[in-house]
Amino acid sequence: MSGRYTTESGRYVSLAREGQAPETMIVACCDSRSAPETIFDAGPGELFVLRNVGNLVPPYEPDGEFHSTSAALEFAVQSLKVKNIVVMGHGRCGGIRAALSADAAPPAPGDFIGKWMSLIAPAAETVSASTMMTASERQTALERISIRYSLANLRTFPYVSALESKGRLTLYGAWFDISTGELWTMNKDTGDFERPQLG
Ligand SMILES: [Zn+2]
């Protein structure tokens, strides 16, 4: 054995004994280029990571259906009592591209991606209709809108909004620019995404 496992094996032993206590949950896309543990240089036990196509959080709908994202959120907030939730989108997102092209062509192959990305269909239709924007501008716009959409949906979960109003949970938005490796952060007041200030 060599590499990362060797250097972190002691950490796994103590985590197995003491359990996990991450303070931050990250909602990220499945895209292999936007791995939160790599971007944030986090070791085992530091981040509670939820990844799905397009880093989407659906609205709170306790309807008896299969809600894997909502289940992970419930566990992170109710059981682990994370203090922060970061919704991290990224550039060149295939899920977002599928949502934007849903009008022109059938959504992505198979039975599930189109339905999943239809969560942001109203925003996708509005952005698609904007002929003033280039294709790449529409892509970036919807990537960032989807982050704000997921943050709004997080607040439809009663315990999320209750903990946030008590100051015990903080929500953040971030967008990872794959082409430059820069992590843009969302301004809480304006919703704009701001380029990192590198010293
Ligand atoms: Zn993606």
Short mmCIF file of N, CA, C and O in Angstrom, two decimals, residues 12-131:
data_model
loop_
_atom_site.label_atom_id
_atom_site.label_comp_id
_atom_site.label_asym_id
_atom_site.label_seq_id
_atom_site.Cartn_x
_atom_site.Cartn_y
_atom_site.Cartn_z
N TYR A 12 -8.46 7.09 9.49
CA TYR A 12 -9.61 6.19 9.35
C TYR A 12 -9.85 5.41 10.63
O TYR A 12 -10.99 5.19 11.04
N VAL A 13 -8.75 4.98 11.27
CA VAL A 13 -8.88 4.20 12.50
C VAL A 13 -9.58 5.02 13.58
O VAL A 13 -10.53 4.55 14.23
N SER A 14 -9.17 6.27 13.75
CA SER A 14 -9.80 7.09 14.79
C SER A 14 -11.22 7.47 14.41
O SER A 14 -12.11 7.55 15.26
N LEU A 15 -11.48 7.67 13.11
CA LEU A 15 -12.85 7.99 12.67
C LEU A 15 -13.78 6.81 12.89
O LEU A 15 -14.95 6.97 13.25
N ALA A 16 -13.25 5.60 12.68
CA ALA A 16 -14.07 4.41 12.90
C ALA A 16 -14.44 4.29 14.38
O ALA A 16 -15.56 3.90 14.73
N ARG A 17 -13.51 4.68 15.23
CA ARG A 17 -13.73 4.57 16.67
C ARG A 17 -14.67 5.68 17.16
O ARG A 17 -15.60 5.45 17.91
N GLU A 18 -14.43 6.88 16.69
CA GLU A 18 -15.17 8.03 17.22
C GLU A 18 -16.39 8.42 16.40
O GLU A 18 -17.23 9.19 16.87
N GLY A 19 -16.51 7.91 15.18
CA GLY A 19 -17.62 8.31 14.31
C GLY A 19 -17.28 9.59 13.57
O GLY A 19 -16.31 10.26 13.86
N GLN A 20 -18.14 9.92 12.61
CA GLN A 20 -17.88 11.13 11.81
C GLN A 20 -18.58 12.33 12.43
O GLN A 20 -19.64 12.20 13.04
N ALA A 21 -17.95 13.48 12.31
CA ALA A 21 -18.55 14.71 12.81
C ALA A 21 -18.22 15.87 11.87
O ALA A 21 -17.68 16.90 12.29
N PRO A 22 -18.53 15.72 10.58
CA PRO A 22 -18.22 16.82 9.65
C PRO A 22 -19.10 18.02 9.95
O PRO A 22 -20.26 17.88 10.34
N GLU A 23 -18.55 19.21 9.78
CA GLU A 23 -19.33 20.43 10.04
C GLU A 23 -19.93 20.99 8.76
O GLU A 23 -20.78 21.87 8.81
N THR A 24 -19.48 20.49 7.63
CA THR A 24 -19.92 21.06 6.35
C THR A 24 -20.43 19.99 5.41
O THR A 24 -19.78 18.96 5.22
N MET A 25 -21.60 20.26 4.85
CA MET A 25 -22.16 19.42 3.80
C MET A 25 -21.97 20.14 2.47
O MET A 25 -22.17 21.35 2.39
N ILE A 26 -21.55 19.38 1.46
CA ILE A 26 -21.41 19.96 0.12
C ILE A 26 -22.38 19.24 -0.82
O ILE A 26 -22.42 18.00 -0.84
N VAL A 27 -23.15 20.00 -1.55
CA VAL A 27 -23.99 19.44 -2.61
C VAL A 27 -23.30 19.77 -3.92
O VAL A 27 -23.17 20.95 -4.28
N ALA A 28 -22.81 18.74 -4.60
CA ALA A 28 -22.04 18.96 -5.82
C ALA A 28 -22.54 18.05 -6.94
O ALA A 28 -23.34 17.15 -6.72
N CYS A 29 -22.03 18.32 -8.14
CA CYS A 29 -22.40 17.51 -9.30
C CYS A 29 -21.55 16.23 -9.31
O CYS A 29 -20.47 16.17 -8.73
N CYS A 30 -22.06 15.21 -10.01
CA CYS A 30 -21.32 13.95 -10.15
C CYS A 30 -20.09 14.10 -11.06
O CYS A 30 -19.23 13.21 -11.08
N ASP A 31 -20.01 15.18 -11.80
CA ASP A 31 -18.93 15.37 -12.77
C ASP A 31 -17.57 15.06 -12.14
O ASP A 31 -17.25 15.60 -11.08
N SER A 32 -16.80 14.21 -12.82
CA SER A 32 -15.53 13.74 -12.24
C SER A 32 -14.52 14.86 -12.05
O SER A 32 -13.53 14.70 -11.33
N ARG A 33 -14.78 16.02 -12.68
CA ARG A 33 -13.83 17.13 -12.56
C ARG A 33 -14.16 18.08 -11.41
O ARG A 33 -13.39 18.99 -11.13
N SER A 34 -15.30 17.88 -10.77
CA SER A 34 -15.69 18.81 -9.70
C SER A 34 -15.82 18.08 -8.37
O SER A 34 -16.84 18.14 -7.71
N ALA A 35 -14.76 17.39 -7.99
CA ALA A 35 -14.76 16.60 -6.76
C ALA A 35 -14.50 17.49 -5.55
O ALA A 35 -13.41 18.06 -5.43
N PRO A 36 -15.46 17.64 -4.65
CA PRO A 36 -15.29 18.57 -3.52
C PRO A 36 -14.07 18.26 -2.65
O PRO A 36 -13.36 19.18 -2.24
N GLU A 37 -13.81 16.99 -2.37
CA GLU A 37 -12.69 16.68 -1.48
C GLU A 37 -11.37 17.16 -2.10
O GLU A 37 -10.45 17.57 -1.38
N THR A 38 -11.28 17.10 -3.41
CA THR A 38 -10.06 17.55 -4.08
C THR A 38 -9.99 19.08 -4.09
O THR A 38 -8.96 19.67 -3.77
N ILE A 39 -11.11 19.71 -4.46
CA ILE A 39 -11.13 21.18 -4.56
C ILE A 39 -10.85 21.82 -3.20
O ILE A 39 -10.11 22.79 -3.10
N PHE A 40 -11.42 21.26 -2.14
CA PHE A 40 -11.24 21.84 -0.81
C PHE A 40 -10.10 21.19 -0.04
O PHE A 40 -9.90 21.49 1.13
N ASP A 41 -9.36 20.29 -0.69
CA ASP A 41 -8.24 19.60 -0.06
C ASP A 41 -8.65 19.02 1.30
O ASP A 41 -8.00 19.25 2.32
N ALA A 42 -9.75 18.28 1.30
CA ALA A 42 -10.30 17.76 2.55
C ALA A 42 -9.94 16.29 2.73
O ALA A 42 -9.91 15.51 1.77
N GLY A 43 -9.64 15.93 3.94
CA GLY A 43 -9.33 14.55 4.27
C GLY A 43 -10.58 13.81 4.70
O GLY A 43 -11.68 14.38 4.75
N PRO A 44 -10.43 12.51 5.02
CA PRO A 44 -11.59 11.72 5.44
C PRO A 44 -12.22 12.30 6.70
O PRO A 44 -11.53 12.74 7.62
N GLY A 45 -13.54 12.35 6.70
CA GLY A 45 -14.26 12.82 7.88
C GLY A 45 -14.52 14.32 7.90
O GLY A 45 -15.24 14.80 8.77
N GLU A 46 -13.98 15.06 6.94
CA GLU A 46 -14.10 16.53 7.00
C GLU A 46 -15.33 17.08 6.29
O GLU A 46 -15.87 18.11 6.68
N LEU A 47 -15.74 16.42 5.21
CA LEU A 47 -16.88 16.92 4.43
C LEU A 47 -17.93 15.82 4.28
O LEU A 47 -17.59 14.68 4.02
N PHE A 48 -19.19 16.22 4.42
CA PHE A 48 -20.29 15.31 4.11
C PHE A 48 -20.73 15.67 2.70
O PHE A 48 -21.30 16.74 2.49
N VAL A 49 -20.44 14.80 1.76
CA VAL A 49 -20.61 15.15 0.35
C VAL A 49 -21.80 14.43 -0.27
O VAL A 49 -21.92 13.21 -0.18
N LEU A 50 -22.66 15.21 -0.89
CA LEU A 50 -23.79 14.67 -1.65
C LEU A 50 -23.59 15.09 -3.09
O LEU A 50 -23.46 16.28 -3.39
N ARG A 51 -23.53 14.12 -3.99
CA ARG A 51 -23.35 14.46 -5.39
C ARG A 51 -24.50 13.89 -6.21
O ARG A 51 -24.90 12.74 -6.00
N ASN A 52 -25.03 14.69 -7.11
CA ASN A 52 -26.04 14.22 -8.05
C ASN A 52 -25.87 14.98 -9.37
O ASN A 52 -25.05 15.90 -9.46
N VAL A 53 -26.61 14.58 -10.37
CA VAL A 53 -26.49 15.24 -11.67
C VAL A 53 -26.98 16.68 -11.55
O VAL A 53 -28.13 16.93 -11.18
N GLY A 54 -26.07 17.62 -11.78
CA GLY A 54 -26.44 19.04 -11.79
C GLY A 54 -26.49 19.70 -10.43
O GLY A 54 -26.97 20.82 -10.32
N ASN A 55 -26.01 19.01 -9.39
CA ASN A 55 -26.02 19.56 -8.01
C ASN A 55 -27.35 20.22 -7.65
O ASN A 55 -27.39 21.34 -7.15
N LEU A 56 -28.43 19.50 -7.86
CA LEU A 56 -29.76 20.05 -7.59
C LEU A 56 -30.31 19.57 -6.26
O LEU A 56 -30.11 18.41 -5.88
N VAL A 57 -30.98 20.46 -5.57
CA VAL A 57 -31.77 20.07 -4.39
C VAL A 57 -33.23 20.24 -4.79
O VAL A 57 -33.64 21.34 -5.19
N PRO A 58 -34.03 19.18 -4.71
CA PRO A 58 -35.45 19.32 -5.03
C PRO A 58 -36.17 20.01 -3.88
O PRO A 58 -35.65 20.10 -2.78
N PRO A 59 -37.38 20.51 -4.13
CA PRO A 59 -38.14 21.08 -3.02
C PRO A 59 -38.55 20.00 -2.02
O PRO A 59 -38.54 18.81 -2.33
N TYR A 60 -38.88 20.43 -0.82
CA TYR A 60 -39.34 19.53 0.24
C TYR A 60 -40.68 18.91 -0.16
O TYR A 60 -41.70 19.60 -0.23
N GLU A 61 -40.65 17.60 -0.45
CA GLU A 61 -41.88 16.91 -0.87
C GLU A 61 -41.95 15.53 -0.20
O GLU A 61 -41.55 14.53 -0.78
N PRO A 62 -42.45 15.49 1.03
CA PRO A 62 -42.55 14.20 1.73
C PRO A 62 -43.74 13.39 1.22
O PRO A 62 -44.76 13.27 1.88
N ASP A 63 -43.59 12.84 0.01
CA ASP A 63 -44.71 12.21 -0.68
C ASP A 63 -44.58 10.69 -0.80
O ASP A 63 -45.30 10.05 -1.55
N GLY A 64 -43.61 10.12 -0.10
CA GLY A 64 -43.46 8.66 -0.15
C GLY A 64 -42.67 8.16 -1.34
O GLY A 64 -42.50 6.96 -1.52
N GLU A 65 -42.17 9.07 -2.20
CA GLU A 65 -41.35 8.64 -3.34
C GLU A 65 -39.90 8.45 -2.89
O GLU A 65 -39.58 8.65 -1.73
N PHE A 66 -39.05 8.08 -3.83
CA PHE A 66 -37.66 7.81 -3.49
C PHE A 66 -36.83 9.08 -3.62
O PHE A 66 -36.46 9.47 -4.72
N HIS A 67 -36.54 9.71 -2.51
CA HIS A 67 -35.84 10.99 -2.52
C HIS A 67 -34.44 10.83 -1.93
O HIS A 67 -34.24 11.06 -0.73
N SER A 68 -33.49 10.42 -2.73
CA SER A 68 -32.16 10.17 -2.18
C SER A 68 -31.49 11.47 -1.72
O SER A 68 -30.81 11.50 -0.68
N THR A 69 -31.67 12.54 -2.49
CA THR A 69 -31.05 13.80 -2.10
C THR A 69 -31.64 14.33 -0.80
O THR A 69 -30.91 14.75 0.11
N SER A 70 -32.95 14.26 -0.67
CA SER A 70 -33.60 14.73 0.55
C SER A 70 -33.22 13.88 1.75
O SER A 70 -33.09 14.38 2.87
N ALA A 71 -33.03 12.57 1.52
CA ALA A 71 -32.62 11.68 2.62
C ALA A 71 -31.23 12.04 3.12
O ALA A 71 -30.98 12.10 4.33
N ALA A 72 -30.31 12.31 2.20
CA ALA A 72 -28.96 12.69 2.61
C ALA A 72 -28.97 14.02 3.34
O ALA A 72 -28.26 14.21 4.33
N LEU A 73 -29.79 14.94 2.87
CA LEU A 73 -29.91 16.24 3.53
C LEU A 73 -30.46 16.08 4.95
O LEU A 73 -29.94 16.68 5.90
N GLU A 74 -31.48 15.25 5.08
CA GLU A 74 -32.08 15.01 6.40
C GLU A 74 -31.04 14.45 7.37
O GLU A 74 -30.94 14.88 8.52
N PHE A 75 -30.24 13.49 6.87
CA PHE A 75 -29.23 12.89 7.73
C PHE A 75 -28.17 13.92 8.14
O PHE A 75 -27.78 14.01 9.31
N ALA A 76 -27.72 14.70 7.18
CA ALA A 76 -26.67 15.68 7.47
C ALA A 76 -27.14 16.73 8.49
O ALA A 76 -26.40 17.08 9.41
N VAL A 77 -28.36 17.19 8.32
CA VAL A 77 -28.83 18.29 9.18
C VAL A 77 -29.38 17.76 10.50
O VAL A 77 -29.06 18.30 11.58
N GLN A 78 -30.19 16.73 10.44
CA GLN A 78 -30.86 16.24 11.65
C GLN A 78 -29.95 15.40 12.53
O GLN A 78 -30.01 15.50 13.75
N SER A 79 -29.16 14.52 11.92
CA SER A 79 -28.33 13.61 12.71
C SER A 79 -26.92 14.14 12.93
O SER A 79 -26.43 14.16 14.05
N LEU A 80 -26.26 14.55 11.85
CA LEU A 80 -24.88 15.02 12.00
C LEU A 80 -24.82 16.47 12.47
O LEU A 80 -23.79 16.91 12.96
N LYS A 81 -25.92 17.18 12.30
CA LYS A 81 -26.01 18.58 12.73
C LYS A 81 -24.89 19.42 12.12
O LYS A 81 -24.15 20.13 12.82
N VAL A 82 -24.75 19.33 10.80
CA VAL A 82 -23.75 20.15 10.12
C VAL A 82 -24.08 21.63 10.34
O VAL A 82 -25.24 22.00 10.53
N LYS A 83 -23.04 22.44 10.29
CA LYS A 83 -23.22 23.88 10.52
C LYS A 83 -23.29 24.67 9.21
O LYS A 83 -23.74 25.81 9.19
N ASN A 84 -22.80 24.05 8.15
CA ASN A 84 -22.75 24.74 6.86
C ASN A 84 -23.23 23.81 5.75
O ASN A 84 -22.94 22.61 5.78
N ILE A 85 -23.92 24.37 4.78
CA ILE A 85 -24.24 23.63 3.55
C ILE A 85 -23.79 24.49 2.37
O ILE A 85 -24.16 25.66 2.27
N VAL A 86 -22.96 23.89 1.53
CA VAL A 86 -22.48 24.59 0.34
C VAL A 86 -23.07 23.90 -0.89
O VAL A 86 -22.90 22.69 -1.06
N VAL A 87 -23.78 24.65 -1.72
CA VAL A 87 -24.20 24.13 -3.02
C VAL A 87 -23.15 24.58 -4.02
O VAL A 87 -22.95 25.77 -4.23
N MET A 88 -22.44 23.60 -4.60
CA MET A 88 -21.34 23.93 -5.51
C MET A 88 -21.65 23.47 -6.93
O MET A 88 -21.67 22.27 -7.20
N GLY A 89 -21.90 24.41 -7.79
CA GLY A 89 -22.06 24.09 -9.21
C GLY A 89 -20.72 24.17 -9.91
O GLY A 89 -19.69 24.42 -9.28
N HIS A 90 -20.73 23.96 -11.22
CA HIS A 90 -19.46 24.02 -11.93
C HIS A 90 -19.67 24.35 -13.40
O HIS A 90 -20.77 24.18 -13.94
N GLY A 91 -18.61 24.81 -14.04
CA GLY A 91 -18.65 25.15 -15.45
C GLY A 91 -18.71 23.90 -16.32
O GLY A 91 -18.33 22.81 -15.90
N ARG A 92 -19.21 24.06 -17.54
CA ARG A 92 -19.28 22.99 -18.53
C ARG A 92 -20.06 21.78 -18.03
O ARG A 92 -19.70 20.63 -18.28
N CYS A 93 -21.13 22.05 -17.26
CA CYS A 93 -21.90 20.96 -16.64
C CYS A 93 -22.79 20.29 -17.69
O CYS A 93 -23.62 20.94 -18.33
N GLY A 94 -22.62 18.99 -17.85
CA GLY A 94 -23.41 18.24 -18.84
C GLY A 94 -24.88 18.19 -18.49
O GLY A 94 -25.74 18.18 -19.37
N GLY A 95 -25.19 18.14 -17.19
CA GLY A 95 -26.59 18.13 -16.77
C GLY A 95 -27.29 19.42 -17.14
O GLY A 95 -28.43 19.43 -17.62
N ILE A 96 -26.58 20.53 -16.93
CA ILE A 96 -27.14 21.84 -17.29
C ILE A 96 -27.29 21.94 -18.80
O ILE A 96 -28.29 22.47 -19.30
N ARG A 97 -26.31 21.42 -19.52
CA ARG A 97 -26.40 21.45 -20.98
C ARG A 97 -27.62 20.66 -21.45
O ARG A 97 -28.35 21.06 -22.36
N ALA A 98 -27.87 19.52 -20.80
CA ALA A 98 -29.04 18.70 -21.15
C ALA A 98 -30.33 19.47 -20.89
O ALA A 98 -31.27 19.40 -21.68
N ALA A 99 -30.36 20.22 -19.78
CA ALA A 99 -31.57 20.99 -19.46
C ALA A 99 -31.80 22.09 -20.50
O ALA A 99 -32.94 22.35 -20.89
N LEU A 100 -30.70 22.70 -20.97
CA LEU A 100 -30.83 23.78 -21.96
C LEU A 100 -31.24 23.26 -23.32
O LEU A 100 -31.89 23.96 -24.09
N SER A 101 -30.86 22.01 -23.64
CA SER A 101 -31.16 21.48 -24.97
C SER A 101 -32.42 20.63 -24.97
O SER A 101 -32.76 20.02 -25.98
N ALA A 102 -33.13 20.62 -23.85
CA ALA A 102 -34.32 19.77 -23.75
C ALA A 102 -35.37 20.16 -24.77
O ALA A 102 -36.13 19.32 -25.25
N ASP A 103 -35.40 21.47 -25.13
CA ASP A 103 -36.39 21.91 -26.11
C ASP A 103 -36.03 21.42 -27.51
O ASP A 103 -36.88 20.99 -28.28
N ALA A 104 -34.73 21.50 -27.82
CA ALA A 104 -34.28 21.20 -29.18
C ALA A 104 -34.25 19.71 -29.47
O ALA A 104 -34.49 19.27 -30.58
N ALA A 105 -33.94 18.94 -28.47
CA ALA A 105 -33.77 17.50 -28.68
C ALA A 105 -34.30 16.77 -27.46
O ALA A 105 -34.46 17.37 -26.40
N PRO A 106 -34.58 15.50 -27.60
CA PRO A 106 -35.01 14.76 -26.43
C PRO A 106 -33.95 14.87 -25.35
O PRO A 106 -32.77 14.92 -25.67
N PRO A 107 -34.35 14.93 -24.09
CA PRO A 107 -33.34 15.02 -23.05
C PRO A 107 -32.39 13.84 -23.12
O PRO A 107 -32.56 12.95 -23.90
N ALA A 108 -31.41 13.89 -22.31
CA ALA A 108 -30.34 12.90 -22.34
C ALA A 108 -30.88 11.48 -22.46
O ALA A 108 -32.04 11.22 -22.17
N PRO A 109 -30.05 10.59 -22.93
CA PRO A 109 -30.52 9.21 -23.13
C PRO A 109 -31.00 8.58 -21.83
O PRO A 109 -30.53 8.93 -20.76
N GLY A 110 -31.94 7.68 -21.97
CA GLY A 110 -32.38 6.94 -20.80
C GLY A 110 -33.62 7.52 -20.17
O GLY A 110 -34.28 8.41 -20.71
N ASP A 111 -33.93 7.04 -18.99
CA ASP A 111 -35.22 7.30 -18.37
C ASP A 111 -35.20 8.36 -17.29
O ASP A 111 -36.26 8.76 -16.82
N PHE A 112 -34.03 8.78 -16.84
CA PHE A 112 -33.99 9.52 -15.58
C PHE A 112 -33.43 10.94 -15.65
O PHE A 112 -33.85 11.81 -14.89
N ILE A 113 -32.46 11.17 -16.52
CA ILE A 113 -31.78 12.47 -16.48
C ILE A 113 -32.72 13.60 -16.87
O ILE A 113 -32.77 14.64 -16.21
N GLY A 114 -33.50 13.38 -17.92
CA GLY A 114 -34.42 14.42 -18.35
C GLY A 114 -35.42 14.79 -17.27
O GLY A 114 -35.67 15.97 -17.01
N LYS A 115 -35.96 13.78 -16.62
CA LYS A 115 -36.92 14.02 -15.54
C LYS A 115 -36.26 14.78 -14.38
O LYS A 115 -36.82 15.72 -13.83
N TRP A 116 -35.05 14.34 -14.03
CA TRP A 116 -34.35 14.97 -12.91
C TRP A 116 -34.06 16.43 -13.22
O TRP A 116 -34.33 17.33 -12.42
N MET A 117 -33.53 16.71 -14.43
CA MET A 117 -33.17 18.08 -14.78
C MET A 117 -34.41 18.94 -15.04
O MET A 117 -34.31 20.17 -15.08
N SER A 118 -35.58 18.33 -15.19
CA SER A 118 -36.79 19.13 -15.38
C SER A 118 -37.13 19.93 -14.12
O SER A 118 -37.97 20.83 -14.17
N LEU A 119 -36.45 19.65 -13.03
CA LEU A 119 -36.59 20.49 -11.83
C LEU A 119 -36.31 21.96 -12.17
O LEU A 119 -36.95 22.86 -11.61
N ILE A 120 -35.37 22.18 -13.08
CA ILE A 120 -35.04 23.58 -13.43
C ILE A 120 -35.57 23.95 -14.82
O ILE A 120 -35.08 24.90 -15.44
N ALA A 121 -36.58 23.22 -15.28
CA ALA A 121 -37.11 23.49 -16.63
C ALA A 121 -37.61 24.92 -16.81
O ALA A 121 -37.32 25.54 -17.85
N PRO A 122 -38.34 25.48 -15.84
CA PRO A 122 -38.81 26.87 -16.06
C PRO A 122 -37.64 27.85 -16.27
O PRO A 122 -37.69 28.68 -17.18
N ALA A 123 -36.60 27.71 -15.46
CA ALA A 123 -35.43 28.59 -15.64
C ALA A 123 -34.73 28.28 -16.96
O ALA A 123 -34.30 29.19 -17.67
N ALA A 124 -34.64 27.00 -17.31
CA ALA A 124 -33.98 26.63 -18.56
C ALA A 124 -34.71 27.22 -19.76
O ALA A 124 -34.09 27.70 -20.71
N GLU A 125 -36.03 27.21 -19.71
CA GLU A 125 -36.81 27.76 -20.83
C GLU A 125 -36.59 29.27 -20.95
O GLU A 125 -36.45 29.81 -22.05
N THR A 126 -36.56 29.94 -19.80
CA THR A 126 -36.35 31.39 -19.82
C THR A 126 -34.97 31.74 -20.38
O THR A 126 -34.83 32.63 -21.22
N VAL A 127 -33.95 31.00 -19.90
CA VAL A 127 -32.59 31.27 -20.36
C VAL A 127 -32.46 30.92 -21.85
O VAL A 127 -31.85 31.66 -22.63
N SER A 128 -33.06 29.80 -22.26
CA SER A 128 -32.97 29.39 -23.67
C SER A 128 -33.59 30.42 -24.59
O SER A 128 -33.16 30.60 -25.74
N ALA A 129 -34.63 31.10 -24.10
CA ALA A 129 -35.35 32.07 -24.93
C ALA A 129 -34.58 33.37 -25.11
O ALA A 129 -34.94 34.20 -25.95
N SER A 130 -33.49 33.55 -24.35
CA SER A 130 -32.75 34.80 -24.42
C SER A 130 -31.79 34.78 -25.61
O SER A 130 -30.68 34.24 -25.53
N THR A 131 -32.23 35.37 -26.72
CA THR A 131 -31.41 35.35 -27.93
C THR A 131 -30.26 36.35 -27.87
O THR A 131 -29.40 36.38 -28.74
#
